[in-house]
Coordinates of C-alpha atoms in Angstrom, one line a residue:
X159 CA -17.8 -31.2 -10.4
X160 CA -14.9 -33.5 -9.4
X161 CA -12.8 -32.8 -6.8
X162 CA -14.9 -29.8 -6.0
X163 CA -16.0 -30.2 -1.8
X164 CA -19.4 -28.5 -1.0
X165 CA -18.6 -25.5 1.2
X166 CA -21.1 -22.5 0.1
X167 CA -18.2 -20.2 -1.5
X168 CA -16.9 -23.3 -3.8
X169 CA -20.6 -24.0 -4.5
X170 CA -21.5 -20.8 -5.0
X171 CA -18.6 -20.5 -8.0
X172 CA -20.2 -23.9 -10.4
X173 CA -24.0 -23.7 -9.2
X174 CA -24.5 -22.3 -12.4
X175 CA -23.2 -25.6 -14.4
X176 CA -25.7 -27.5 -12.4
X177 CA -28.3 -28.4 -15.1
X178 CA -25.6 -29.2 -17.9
X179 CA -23.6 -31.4 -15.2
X180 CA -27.4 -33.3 -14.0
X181 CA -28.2 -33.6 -17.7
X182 CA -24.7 -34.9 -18.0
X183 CA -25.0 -37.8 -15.3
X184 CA -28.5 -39.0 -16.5
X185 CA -26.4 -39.4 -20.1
X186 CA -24.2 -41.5 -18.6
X187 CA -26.6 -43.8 -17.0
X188 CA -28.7 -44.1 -20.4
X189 CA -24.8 -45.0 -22.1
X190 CA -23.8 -47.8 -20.0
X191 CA -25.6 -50.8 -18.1
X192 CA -25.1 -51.4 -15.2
X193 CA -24.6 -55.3 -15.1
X194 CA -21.6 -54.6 -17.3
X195 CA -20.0 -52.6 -14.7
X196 CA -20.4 -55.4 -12.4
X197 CA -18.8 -58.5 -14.4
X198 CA -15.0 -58.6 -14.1
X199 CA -14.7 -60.5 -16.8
X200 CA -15.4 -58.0 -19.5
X201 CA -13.0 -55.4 -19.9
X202 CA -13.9 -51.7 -19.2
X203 CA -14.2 -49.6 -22.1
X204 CA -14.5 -46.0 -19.8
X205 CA -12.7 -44.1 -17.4
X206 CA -12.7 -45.6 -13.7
X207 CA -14.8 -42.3 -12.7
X208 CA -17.4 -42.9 -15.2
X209 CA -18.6 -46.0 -13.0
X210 CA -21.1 -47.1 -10.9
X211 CA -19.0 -46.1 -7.6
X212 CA -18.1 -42.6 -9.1
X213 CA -21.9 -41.8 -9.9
X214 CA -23.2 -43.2 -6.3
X215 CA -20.8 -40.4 -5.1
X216 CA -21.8 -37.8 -7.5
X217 CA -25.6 -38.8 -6.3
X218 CA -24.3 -38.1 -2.7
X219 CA -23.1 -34.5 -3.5
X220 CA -26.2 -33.7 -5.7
X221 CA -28.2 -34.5 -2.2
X222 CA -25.8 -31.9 -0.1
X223 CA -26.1 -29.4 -2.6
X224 CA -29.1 -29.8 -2.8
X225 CA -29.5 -29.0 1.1
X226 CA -26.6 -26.2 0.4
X227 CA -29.2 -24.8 -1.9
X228 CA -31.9 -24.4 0.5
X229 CA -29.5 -22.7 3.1
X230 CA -28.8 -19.5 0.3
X231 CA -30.8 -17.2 -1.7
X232 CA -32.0 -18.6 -5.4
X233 CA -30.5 -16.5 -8.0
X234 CA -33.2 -16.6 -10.5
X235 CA -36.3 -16.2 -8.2
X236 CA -34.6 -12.7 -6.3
X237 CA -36.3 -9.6 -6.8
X238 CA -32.7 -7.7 -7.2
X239 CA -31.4 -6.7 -10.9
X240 CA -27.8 -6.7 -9.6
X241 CA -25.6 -9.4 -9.3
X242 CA -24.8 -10.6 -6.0
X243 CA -23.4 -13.2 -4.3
X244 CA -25.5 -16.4 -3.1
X245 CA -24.4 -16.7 0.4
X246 CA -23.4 -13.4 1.8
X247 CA -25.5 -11.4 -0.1
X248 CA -22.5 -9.2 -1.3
X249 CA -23.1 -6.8 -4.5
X250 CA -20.7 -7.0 -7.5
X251 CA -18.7 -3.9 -8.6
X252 CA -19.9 -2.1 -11.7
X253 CA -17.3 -3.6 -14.2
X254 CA -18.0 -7.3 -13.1
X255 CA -19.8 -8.4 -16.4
X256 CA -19.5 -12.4 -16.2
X257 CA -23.0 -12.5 -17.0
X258 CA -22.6 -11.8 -21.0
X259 CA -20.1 -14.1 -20.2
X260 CA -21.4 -16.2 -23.6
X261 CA -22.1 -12.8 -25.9
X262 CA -18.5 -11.6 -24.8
X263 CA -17.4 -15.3 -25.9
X264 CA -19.0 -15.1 -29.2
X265 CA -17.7 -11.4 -30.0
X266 CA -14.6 -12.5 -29.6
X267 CA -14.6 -15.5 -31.6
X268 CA -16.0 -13.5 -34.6
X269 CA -13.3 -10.7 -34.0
X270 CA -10.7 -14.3 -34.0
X271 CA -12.3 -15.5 -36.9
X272 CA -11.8 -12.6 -39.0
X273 CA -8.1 -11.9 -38.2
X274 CA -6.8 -15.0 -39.5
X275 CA -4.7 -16.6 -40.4
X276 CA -2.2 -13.2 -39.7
X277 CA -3.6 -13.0 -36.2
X278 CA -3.1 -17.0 -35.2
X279 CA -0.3 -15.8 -33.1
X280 CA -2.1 -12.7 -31.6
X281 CA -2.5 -12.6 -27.5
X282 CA -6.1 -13.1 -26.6
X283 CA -7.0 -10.3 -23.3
X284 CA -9.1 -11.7 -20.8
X285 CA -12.9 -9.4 -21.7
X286 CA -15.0 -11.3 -18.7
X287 CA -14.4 -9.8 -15.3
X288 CA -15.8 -12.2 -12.7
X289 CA -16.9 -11.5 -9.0
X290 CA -13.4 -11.8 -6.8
X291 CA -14.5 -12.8 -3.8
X292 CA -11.8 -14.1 -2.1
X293 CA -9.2 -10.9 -2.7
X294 CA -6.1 -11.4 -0.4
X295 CA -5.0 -7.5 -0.6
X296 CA -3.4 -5.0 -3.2
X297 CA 0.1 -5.1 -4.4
X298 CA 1.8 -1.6 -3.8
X299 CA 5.8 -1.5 -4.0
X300 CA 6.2 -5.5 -3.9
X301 CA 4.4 -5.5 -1.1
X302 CA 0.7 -7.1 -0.2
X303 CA -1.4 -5.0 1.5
X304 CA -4.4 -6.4 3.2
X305 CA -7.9 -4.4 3.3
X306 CA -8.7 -4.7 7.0
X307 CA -11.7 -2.6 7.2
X308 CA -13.5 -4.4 4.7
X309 CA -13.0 -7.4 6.2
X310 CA -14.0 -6.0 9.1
X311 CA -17.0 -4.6 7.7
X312 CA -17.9 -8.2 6.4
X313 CA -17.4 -10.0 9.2
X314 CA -19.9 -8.1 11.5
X315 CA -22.6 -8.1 9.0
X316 CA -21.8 -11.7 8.5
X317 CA -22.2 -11.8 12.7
X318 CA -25.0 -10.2 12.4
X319 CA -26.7 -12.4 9.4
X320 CA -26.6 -15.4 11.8
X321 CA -27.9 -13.9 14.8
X322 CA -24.7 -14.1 16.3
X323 CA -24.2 -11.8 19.6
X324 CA -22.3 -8.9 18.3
X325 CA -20.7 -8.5 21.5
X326 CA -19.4 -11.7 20.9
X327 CA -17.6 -10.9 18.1
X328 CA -15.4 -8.6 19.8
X329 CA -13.7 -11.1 22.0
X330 CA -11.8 -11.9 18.3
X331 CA -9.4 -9.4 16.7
X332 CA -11.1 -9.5 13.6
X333 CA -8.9 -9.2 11.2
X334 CA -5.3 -11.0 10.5
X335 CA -3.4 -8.4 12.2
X336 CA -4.3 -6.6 15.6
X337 CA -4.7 -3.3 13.5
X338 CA -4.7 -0.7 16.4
X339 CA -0.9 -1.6 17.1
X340 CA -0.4 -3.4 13.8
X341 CA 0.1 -2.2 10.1
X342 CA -1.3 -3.8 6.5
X343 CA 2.0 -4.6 5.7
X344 CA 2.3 -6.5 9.2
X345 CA 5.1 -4.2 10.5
X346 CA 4.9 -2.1 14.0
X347 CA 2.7 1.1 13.5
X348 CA 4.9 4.1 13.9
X349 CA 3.6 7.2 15.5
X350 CA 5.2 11.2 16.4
X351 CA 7.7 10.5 19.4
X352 CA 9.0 13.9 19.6
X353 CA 5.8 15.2 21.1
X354 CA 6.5 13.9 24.4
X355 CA 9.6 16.4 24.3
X356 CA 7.4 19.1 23.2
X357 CA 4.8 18.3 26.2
X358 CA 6.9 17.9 28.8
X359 CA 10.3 19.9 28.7
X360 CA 11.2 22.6 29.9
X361 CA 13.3 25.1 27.5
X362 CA 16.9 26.8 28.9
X363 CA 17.2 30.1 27.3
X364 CA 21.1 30.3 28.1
X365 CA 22.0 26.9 29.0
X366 CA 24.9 26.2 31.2
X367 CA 28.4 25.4 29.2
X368 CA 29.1 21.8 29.6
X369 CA 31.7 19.8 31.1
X370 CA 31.0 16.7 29.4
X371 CA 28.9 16.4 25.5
X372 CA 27.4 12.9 24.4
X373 CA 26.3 12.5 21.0
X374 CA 24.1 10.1 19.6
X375 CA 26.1 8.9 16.7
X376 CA 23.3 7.4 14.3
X377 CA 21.5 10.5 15.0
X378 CA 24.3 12.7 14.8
X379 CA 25.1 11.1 10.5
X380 CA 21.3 11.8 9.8
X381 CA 21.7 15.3 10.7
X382 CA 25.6 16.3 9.2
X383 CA 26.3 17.4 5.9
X384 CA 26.4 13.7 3.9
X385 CA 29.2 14.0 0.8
X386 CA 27.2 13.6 -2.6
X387 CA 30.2 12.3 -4.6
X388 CA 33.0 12.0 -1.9
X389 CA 34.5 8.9 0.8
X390 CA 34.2 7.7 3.5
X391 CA 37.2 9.9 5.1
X392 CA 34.8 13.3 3.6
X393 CA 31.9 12.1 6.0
X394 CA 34.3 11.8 9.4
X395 CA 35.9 15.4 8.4
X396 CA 31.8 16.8 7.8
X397 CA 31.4 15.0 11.3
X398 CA 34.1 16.6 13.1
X399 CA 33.3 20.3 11.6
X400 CA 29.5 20.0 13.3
X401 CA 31.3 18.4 16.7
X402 CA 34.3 21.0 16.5
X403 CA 31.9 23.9 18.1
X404 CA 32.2 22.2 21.5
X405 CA 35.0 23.0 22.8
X406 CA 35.0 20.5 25.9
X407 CA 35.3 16.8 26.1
X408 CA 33.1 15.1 23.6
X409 CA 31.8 11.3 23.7
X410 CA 30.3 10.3 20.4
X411 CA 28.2 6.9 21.2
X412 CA 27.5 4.4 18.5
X413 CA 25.5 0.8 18.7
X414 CA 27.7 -2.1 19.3
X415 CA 25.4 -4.4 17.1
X416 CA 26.7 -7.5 18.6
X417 CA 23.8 -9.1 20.4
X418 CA 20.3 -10.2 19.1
X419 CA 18.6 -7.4 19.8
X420 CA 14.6 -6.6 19.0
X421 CA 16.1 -3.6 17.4
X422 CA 17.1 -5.8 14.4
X423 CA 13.4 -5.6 13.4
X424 CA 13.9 -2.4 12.6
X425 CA 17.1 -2.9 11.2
X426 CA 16.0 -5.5 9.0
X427 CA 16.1 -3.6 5.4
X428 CA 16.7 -4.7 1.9
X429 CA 19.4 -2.4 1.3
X430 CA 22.1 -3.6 -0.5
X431 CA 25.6 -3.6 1.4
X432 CA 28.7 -2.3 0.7
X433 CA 32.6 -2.6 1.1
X434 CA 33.2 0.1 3.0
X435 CA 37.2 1.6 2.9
X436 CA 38.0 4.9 4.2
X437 CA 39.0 5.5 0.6
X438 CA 36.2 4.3 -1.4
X439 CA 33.7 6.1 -2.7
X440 CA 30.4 6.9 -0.4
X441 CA 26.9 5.4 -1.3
X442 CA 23.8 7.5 -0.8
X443 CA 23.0 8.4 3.2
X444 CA 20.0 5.6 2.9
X445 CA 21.7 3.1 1.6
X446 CA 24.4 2.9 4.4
X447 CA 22.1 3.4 7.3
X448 CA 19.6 1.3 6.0
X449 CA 21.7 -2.2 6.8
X450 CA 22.7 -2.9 9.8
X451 CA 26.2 -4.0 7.9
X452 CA 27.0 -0.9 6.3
X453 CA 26.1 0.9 9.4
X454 CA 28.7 -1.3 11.9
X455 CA 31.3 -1.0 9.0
X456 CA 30.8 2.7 8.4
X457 CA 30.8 3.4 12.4
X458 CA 34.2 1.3 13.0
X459 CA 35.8 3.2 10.4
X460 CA 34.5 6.2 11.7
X461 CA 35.8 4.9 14.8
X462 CA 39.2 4.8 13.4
X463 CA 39.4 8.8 12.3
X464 CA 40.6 11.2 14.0
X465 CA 38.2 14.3 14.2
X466 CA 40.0 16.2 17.1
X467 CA 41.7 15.7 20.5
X468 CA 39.0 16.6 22.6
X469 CA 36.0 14.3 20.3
X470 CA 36.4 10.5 21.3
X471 CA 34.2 8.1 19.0
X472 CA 33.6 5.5 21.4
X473 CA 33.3 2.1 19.7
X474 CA 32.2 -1.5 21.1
X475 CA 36.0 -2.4 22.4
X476 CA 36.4 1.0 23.9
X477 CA 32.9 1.7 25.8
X478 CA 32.8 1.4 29.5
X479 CA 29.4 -0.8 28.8
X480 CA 28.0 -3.6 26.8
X481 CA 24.6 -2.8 26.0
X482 CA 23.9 -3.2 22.5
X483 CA 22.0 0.1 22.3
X484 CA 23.1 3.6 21.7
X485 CA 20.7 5.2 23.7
X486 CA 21.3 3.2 26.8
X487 CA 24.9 3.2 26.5
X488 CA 24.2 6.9 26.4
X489 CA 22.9 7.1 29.7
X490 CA 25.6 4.4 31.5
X491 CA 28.0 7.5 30.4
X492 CA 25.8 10.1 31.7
X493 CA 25.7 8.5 35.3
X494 CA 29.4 7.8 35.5
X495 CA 30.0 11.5 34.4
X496 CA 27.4 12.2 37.5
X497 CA 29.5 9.8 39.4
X498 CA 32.7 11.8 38.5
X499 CA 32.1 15.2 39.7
X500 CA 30.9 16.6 36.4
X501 CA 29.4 19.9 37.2
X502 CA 27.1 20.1 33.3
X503 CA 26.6 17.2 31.1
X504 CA 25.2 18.1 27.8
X505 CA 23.3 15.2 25.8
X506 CA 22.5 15.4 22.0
X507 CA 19.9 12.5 20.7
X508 CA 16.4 12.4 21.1
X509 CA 12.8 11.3 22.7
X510 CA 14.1 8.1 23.8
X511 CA 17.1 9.1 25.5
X512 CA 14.8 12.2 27.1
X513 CA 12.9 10.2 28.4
X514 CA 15.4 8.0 30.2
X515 CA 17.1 11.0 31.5
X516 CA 14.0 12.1 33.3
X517 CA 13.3 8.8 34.6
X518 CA 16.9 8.4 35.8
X519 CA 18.0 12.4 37.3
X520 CA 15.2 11.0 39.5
X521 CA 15.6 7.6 40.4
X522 CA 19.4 8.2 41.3
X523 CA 19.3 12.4 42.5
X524 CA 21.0 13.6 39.6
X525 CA 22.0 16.9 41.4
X526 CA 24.6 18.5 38.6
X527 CA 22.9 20.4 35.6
X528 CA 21.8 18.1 33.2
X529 CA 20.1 19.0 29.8
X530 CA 19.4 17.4 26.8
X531 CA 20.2 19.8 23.2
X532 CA 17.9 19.0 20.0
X533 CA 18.9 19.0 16.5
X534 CA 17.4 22.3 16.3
X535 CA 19.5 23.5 18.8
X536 CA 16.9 24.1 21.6
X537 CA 18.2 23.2 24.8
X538 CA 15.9 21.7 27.3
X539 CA 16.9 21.5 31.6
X540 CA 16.4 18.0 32.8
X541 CA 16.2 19.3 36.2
X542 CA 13.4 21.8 36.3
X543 CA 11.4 18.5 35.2
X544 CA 9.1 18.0 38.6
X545 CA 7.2 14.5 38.0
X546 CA 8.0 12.9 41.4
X547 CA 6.2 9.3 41.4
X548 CA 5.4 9.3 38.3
X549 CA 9.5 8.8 37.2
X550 CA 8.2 5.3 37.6
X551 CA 6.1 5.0 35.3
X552 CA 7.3 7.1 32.2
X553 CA 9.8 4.3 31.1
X554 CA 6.6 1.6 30.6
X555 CA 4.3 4.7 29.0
X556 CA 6.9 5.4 26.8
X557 CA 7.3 1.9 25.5
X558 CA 4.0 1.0 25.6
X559 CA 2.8 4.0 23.4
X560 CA 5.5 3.6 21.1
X561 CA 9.4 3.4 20.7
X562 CA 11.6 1.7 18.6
X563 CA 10.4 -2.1 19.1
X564 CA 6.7 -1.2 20.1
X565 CA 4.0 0.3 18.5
X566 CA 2.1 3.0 18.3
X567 CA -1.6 2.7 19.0
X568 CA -3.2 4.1 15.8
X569 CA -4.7 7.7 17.0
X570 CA -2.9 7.3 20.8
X571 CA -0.3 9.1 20.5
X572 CA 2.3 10.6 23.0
X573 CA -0.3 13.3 24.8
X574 CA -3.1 10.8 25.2
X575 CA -1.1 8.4 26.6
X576 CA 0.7 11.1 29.1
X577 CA -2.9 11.6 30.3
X578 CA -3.4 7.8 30.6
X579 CA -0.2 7.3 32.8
X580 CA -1.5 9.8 35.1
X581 CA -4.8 8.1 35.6
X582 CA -3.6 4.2 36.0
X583 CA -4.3 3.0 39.5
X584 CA -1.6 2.3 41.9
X585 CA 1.8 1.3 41.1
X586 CA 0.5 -0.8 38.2
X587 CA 2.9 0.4 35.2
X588 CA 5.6 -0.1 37.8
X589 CA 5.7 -3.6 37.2
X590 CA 6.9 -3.1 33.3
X591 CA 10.7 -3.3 33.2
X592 CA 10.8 -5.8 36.7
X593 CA 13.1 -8.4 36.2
X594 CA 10.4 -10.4 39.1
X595 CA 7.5 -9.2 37.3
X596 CA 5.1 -11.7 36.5
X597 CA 3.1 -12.5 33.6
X598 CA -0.4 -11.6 35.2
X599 CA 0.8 -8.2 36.6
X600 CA 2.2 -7.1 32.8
X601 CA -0.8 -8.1 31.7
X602 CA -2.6 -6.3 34.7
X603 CA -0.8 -3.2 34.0
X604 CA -1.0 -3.2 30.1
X605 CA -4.9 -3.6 30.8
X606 CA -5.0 -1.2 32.9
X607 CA -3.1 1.4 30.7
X608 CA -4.8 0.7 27.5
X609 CA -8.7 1.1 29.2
X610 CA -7.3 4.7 30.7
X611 CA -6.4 5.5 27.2
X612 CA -9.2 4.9 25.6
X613 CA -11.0 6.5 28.6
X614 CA -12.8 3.1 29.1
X615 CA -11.8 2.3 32.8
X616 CA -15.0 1.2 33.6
X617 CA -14.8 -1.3 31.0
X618 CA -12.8 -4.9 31.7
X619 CA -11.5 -6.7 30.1
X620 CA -10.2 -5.0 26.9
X621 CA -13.0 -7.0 24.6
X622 CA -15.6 -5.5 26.3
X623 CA -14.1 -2.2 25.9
X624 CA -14.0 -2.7 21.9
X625 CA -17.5 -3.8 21.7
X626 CA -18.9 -0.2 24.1
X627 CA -16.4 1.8 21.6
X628 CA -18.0 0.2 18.6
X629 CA -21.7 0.3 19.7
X630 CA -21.4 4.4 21.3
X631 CA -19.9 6.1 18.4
X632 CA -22.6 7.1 15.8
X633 CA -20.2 6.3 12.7
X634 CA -19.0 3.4 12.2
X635 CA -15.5 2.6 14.5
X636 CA -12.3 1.7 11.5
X637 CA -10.5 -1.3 13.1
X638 CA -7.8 0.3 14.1
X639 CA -9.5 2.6 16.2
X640 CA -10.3 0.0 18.5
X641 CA -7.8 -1.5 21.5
X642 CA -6.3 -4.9 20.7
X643 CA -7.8 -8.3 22.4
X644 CA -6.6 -9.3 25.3
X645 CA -4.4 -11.9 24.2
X646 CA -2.6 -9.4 21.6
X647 CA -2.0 -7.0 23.9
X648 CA -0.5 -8.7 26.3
X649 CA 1.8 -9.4 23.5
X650 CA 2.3 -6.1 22.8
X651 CA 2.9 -5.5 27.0
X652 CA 5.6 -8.4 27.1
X653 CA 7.3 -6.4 24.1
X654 CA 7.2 -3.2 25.7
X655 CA 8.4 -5.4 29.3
X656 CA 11.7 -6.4 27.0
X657 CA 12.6 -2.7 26.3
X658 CA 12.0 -1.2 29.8
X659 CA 13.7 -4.4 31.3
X660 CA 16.8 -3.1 28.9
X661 CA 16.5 0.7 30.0
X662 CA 16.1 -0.2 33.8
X663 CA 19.3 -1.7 33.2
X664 CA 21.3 1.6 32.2
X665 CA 23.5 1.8 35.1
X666 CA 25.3 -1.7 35.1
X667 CA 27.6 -2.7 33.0
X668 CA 25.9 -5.3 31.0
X669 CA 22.4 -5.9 30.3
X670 CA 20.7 -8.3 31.1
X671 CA 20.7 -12.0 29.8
X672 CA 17.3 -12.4 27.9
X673 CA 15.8 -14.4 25.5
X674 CA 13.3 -12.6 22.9
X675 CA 11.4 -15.7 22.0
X676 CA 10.0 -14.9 25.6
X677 CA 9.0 -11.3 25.3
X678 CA 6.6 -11.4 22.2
X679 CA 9.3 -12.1 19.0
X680 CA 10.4 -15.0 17.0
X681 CA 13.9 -16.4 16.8
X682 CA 14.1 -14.5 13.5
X683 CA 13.2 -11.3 15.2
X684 CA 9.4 -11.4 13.7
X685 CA 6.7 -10.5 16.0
X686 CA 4.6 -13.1 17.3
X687 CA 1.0 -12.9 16.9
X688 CA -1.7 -14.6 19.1
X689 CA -2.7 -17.9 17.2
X690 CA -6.2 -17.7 17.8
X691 CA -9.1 -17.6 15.0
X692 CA -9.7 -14.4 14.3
X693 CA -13.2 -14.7 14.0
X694 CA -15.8 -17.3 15.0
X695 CA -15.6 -20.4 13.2
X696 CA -19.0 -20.1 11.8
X697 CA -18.1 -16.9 10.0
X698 CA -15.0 -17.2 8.3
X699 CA -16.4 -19.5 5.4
X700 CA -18.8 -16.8 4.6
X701 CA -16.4 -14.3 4.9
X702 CA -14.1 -16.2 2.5
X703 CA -10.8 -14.6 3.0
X704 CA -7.7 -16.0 3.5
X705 CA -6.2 -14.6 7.2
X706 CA -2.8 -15.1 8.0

């Protein structure tokens, strides 16, 4: 017992030794006197914690246990045949059999016995499978993953155990992630962004020919022919074959990856990198564009090829702009070819960039035929697009329902939250993106979009709204089903505010100055998560799992 505190889940693992370590103590009184222990002059013949002041303190814990023990169910005098656990009341799994701990014991040491001396040396396998209580997750592909719903599970029937007010419970995220917008693995959920394409444009049968072509460059090497066993120089020639069938002037776009950007979080892989040369020979497609390294190197020497006079590979020294991004320096070029009298412009990338050419043909009047080609070819007319007001509000739904730094609210996907921009009072989601924007009208307008999503607008704030969710649906809600807290969603709003902020920003020639510490990220470019218990206090002993 030393060294062991007297919370219920430690006491629940040695209640069992509890007569042998009582019949123990009152050993050791009966083995030494007292008075001895008291003279200085006559030198100890025991260890210091076999004293008088050691057993005063073991007398002290006896008494809490003691009072421990009335708080829990006996484990001799229940009616149940199964194991289960003293405080909690939770059943052990079918192959726990620590109770023939002592026959299993025995069996082995006769099997020991018999086997020597050749089997001295022989490993000895673990036979007794104890209760785990305290399981932090499952390892899958070097990777921890957490199993949220059964903590979830356990922490309302642990609620509900103490008479807790299960409403209550919701005001907590319950869990050590905000599941509905964050994975097991702790990473930003990621959802279908293509359907907002699908939903909203509007197909061009025989699209006009275009002046001016801009090509997403990272999209554009996920999509060409990649060179199984050739260089660097065999991927810009595959590259200028798919770019040769425009015949007009061609701007192919690539990131800058210069500036701490909230991309990086995505860009963060284990991918091993490279020494790229023109000449050398060419790793697999997903081991270049899976570090940001390889994926600057291979773009500058890409940058340095020629594919054809009319195809201009546009690098960081060379574009008109300085945004770090492909997809808003995209759009920069797309308004200045606006600006120059171009009569078609022809852009190849995808959802994101769609969706800031809809928002920005509006804002600025685009009036020259604008249209946006897939990687399937289809052709979609930017124009014919007829949203009005609600230009204004596409940027923030976008980024709040998912793009490349935000997440994707686990079953919200692009249609739902199309429905939910509609339905958001006011000008509310206009506030996402404003450099003057401040923090209570992001978190006013994330609120507001995340109750008309889950069709809960009469519910406010957002912890009420996951408590009339979990009490109306007649099966049990998974965690992720539910909308974040409060506090984690305005987290998730200040992220989405970052990216919108950078988009609004498309037709200047630098972004703006920001610091991501501020928007919901860490100077390592690790999302922030409110620091707040997860649970209440009261439950997380019983609950016994280690969050964080």
């Amino acid at each position: 017992m030393k060294g062991i505190s007297t919370n219920p889940e430690q006491f629940a693992v040695w209640i069992q030794s509890f007569d042998i370590c009582s019949h123990l103590s009152k050993s050791l009184d009966e083995m030494y006197n007292d008075a001895e222990a008291l003279d200085k002059t006559v030198k100890p013949n025991r260890h210091k914690e076999e004293g008088k002041g050691r057993r005063e303190l073991d007398a002290e814990d006896r008494v809490k246990i003691l009072r421990v023990l009335w708080e829990n169910s006996h484990p001799l005098t229940t009616e149940t045949t199964t194991l289960h656990h003293i405080t909690n009341g939770q059943v052990a799994d079918g192959k726990v059999n620590v109770q023939d701990a002592l026959k299993i014991g025995q069996d082995m040491s006769t099997l020991l016995s018999s086997s020597l001396p050749g089997g001295f040396h022989a490993p000895i396998s673990k036979k007794v499978v104890t209760m785990k209580f305290k399981p932090k997750g499952v390892k899958f592909n070097g990777k921890i993953i957490c199993d949220l719903e059964a903590l979830f599970a356990r922490l309302l029937v642990v609620g509900s155990k103490r008479r807790m007010e299960l409403s209550a419970l919701f005001d907590y995220e319950l869990g050590p992630v905000p599941a509905s917008i964050i994975n097991e693995y702790g990473c930003l959920r990621k959802g279908n962004k293509s359907v907002i394409v699908q939903c909203l444009g509007i197909l061009v049968p025989n699209p006009h020919p275009p002046d001016v072509v801009l090509v997403d460059a990272s999209q554009l090497i996920y999509h060409v022919v990649w060179p199984t066993s050739g260089t660097v120089a065999d991927l810009a020639a595959s590259v200028g074959r798919w770019l040769n069938r425009y015949i007009t002037q061609t701007f192919v776009i690539f990131d800058r990856y210069e500036q701490v950007s909230a991309k990086d979080h995505k860009r963060q892989r284990r991918a091993k990198q490279y020494q790229l040369l023109l000449t050398t020979p060419l790793p697999s497609r997903d081991k270049v564009m899976k570090n940001k390294t390889n994926k600057r190197r291979l773009g500058e020497l890409l940058c340095t090829h020629s594919i054809g006079d009319h195809i201009k590979m546009v690098s960081g020294a060379d574009s008109i702009v300085t945004h770090d991004e492909a997809d808003i320096s995209l759009i920069s070029y797309m308004l200045d070819a606006a600006r120059r009298g171009a009569t078609t412009i022809h852009i190849l990338s995808d959802d994101t960039v769609f969706v800031l050419m809809v928002c920005w043909c509006w804002k600025v009047g685009i009036t020259c035929h604008l249209q946006m080609e897939r990687w399937d070819v289809t052709v979609f007319n930017i124009n014919l697009m007829n949203l009005g007001e609600q230009c204004c509000s596409i940027l923030a739904m976008h980024a709040l329902s998912r793009c490349d730094t935000t997440s994707y609210p686990a079953g919200k996907g692009k249609v739902s939250a199309l429905k939910a921009m509609r339905v958001v009072p006011g000008d509310l989601l206009h506030f996402i993106g404003e450099e003057g924007a401040t923090d209570l009208q992001i978190t006013e307008a994330v609120r507001g979009f995340f109750l008309a999503l889950y069709n809960q607008r009469k519910s406010a704030p957002l912890n009420v709204a996951r408590y009339d969710i979990y009490q109306k649906r007649k099966t049990p809600s998974a965690l992720k089903t539910l909308p974040p807290t409060e506090r984690n969603a305005h987290l998730h709003g200040r992220r989405a505010h970052l990216q919108v902020l950078l988009w609004k920003a498309a037709d200047r020639p630098d972004p703006p100055a920001v610091d991501i510490t501020k928007f919901g990220w860490d100077k390592n470019i690790m999302l922030v998560l409110n620091g707040s218990p997860v649970a209440p206090c009261c439950t997380l002993p019983a609950v016994a799992a280690k969050l964080g």
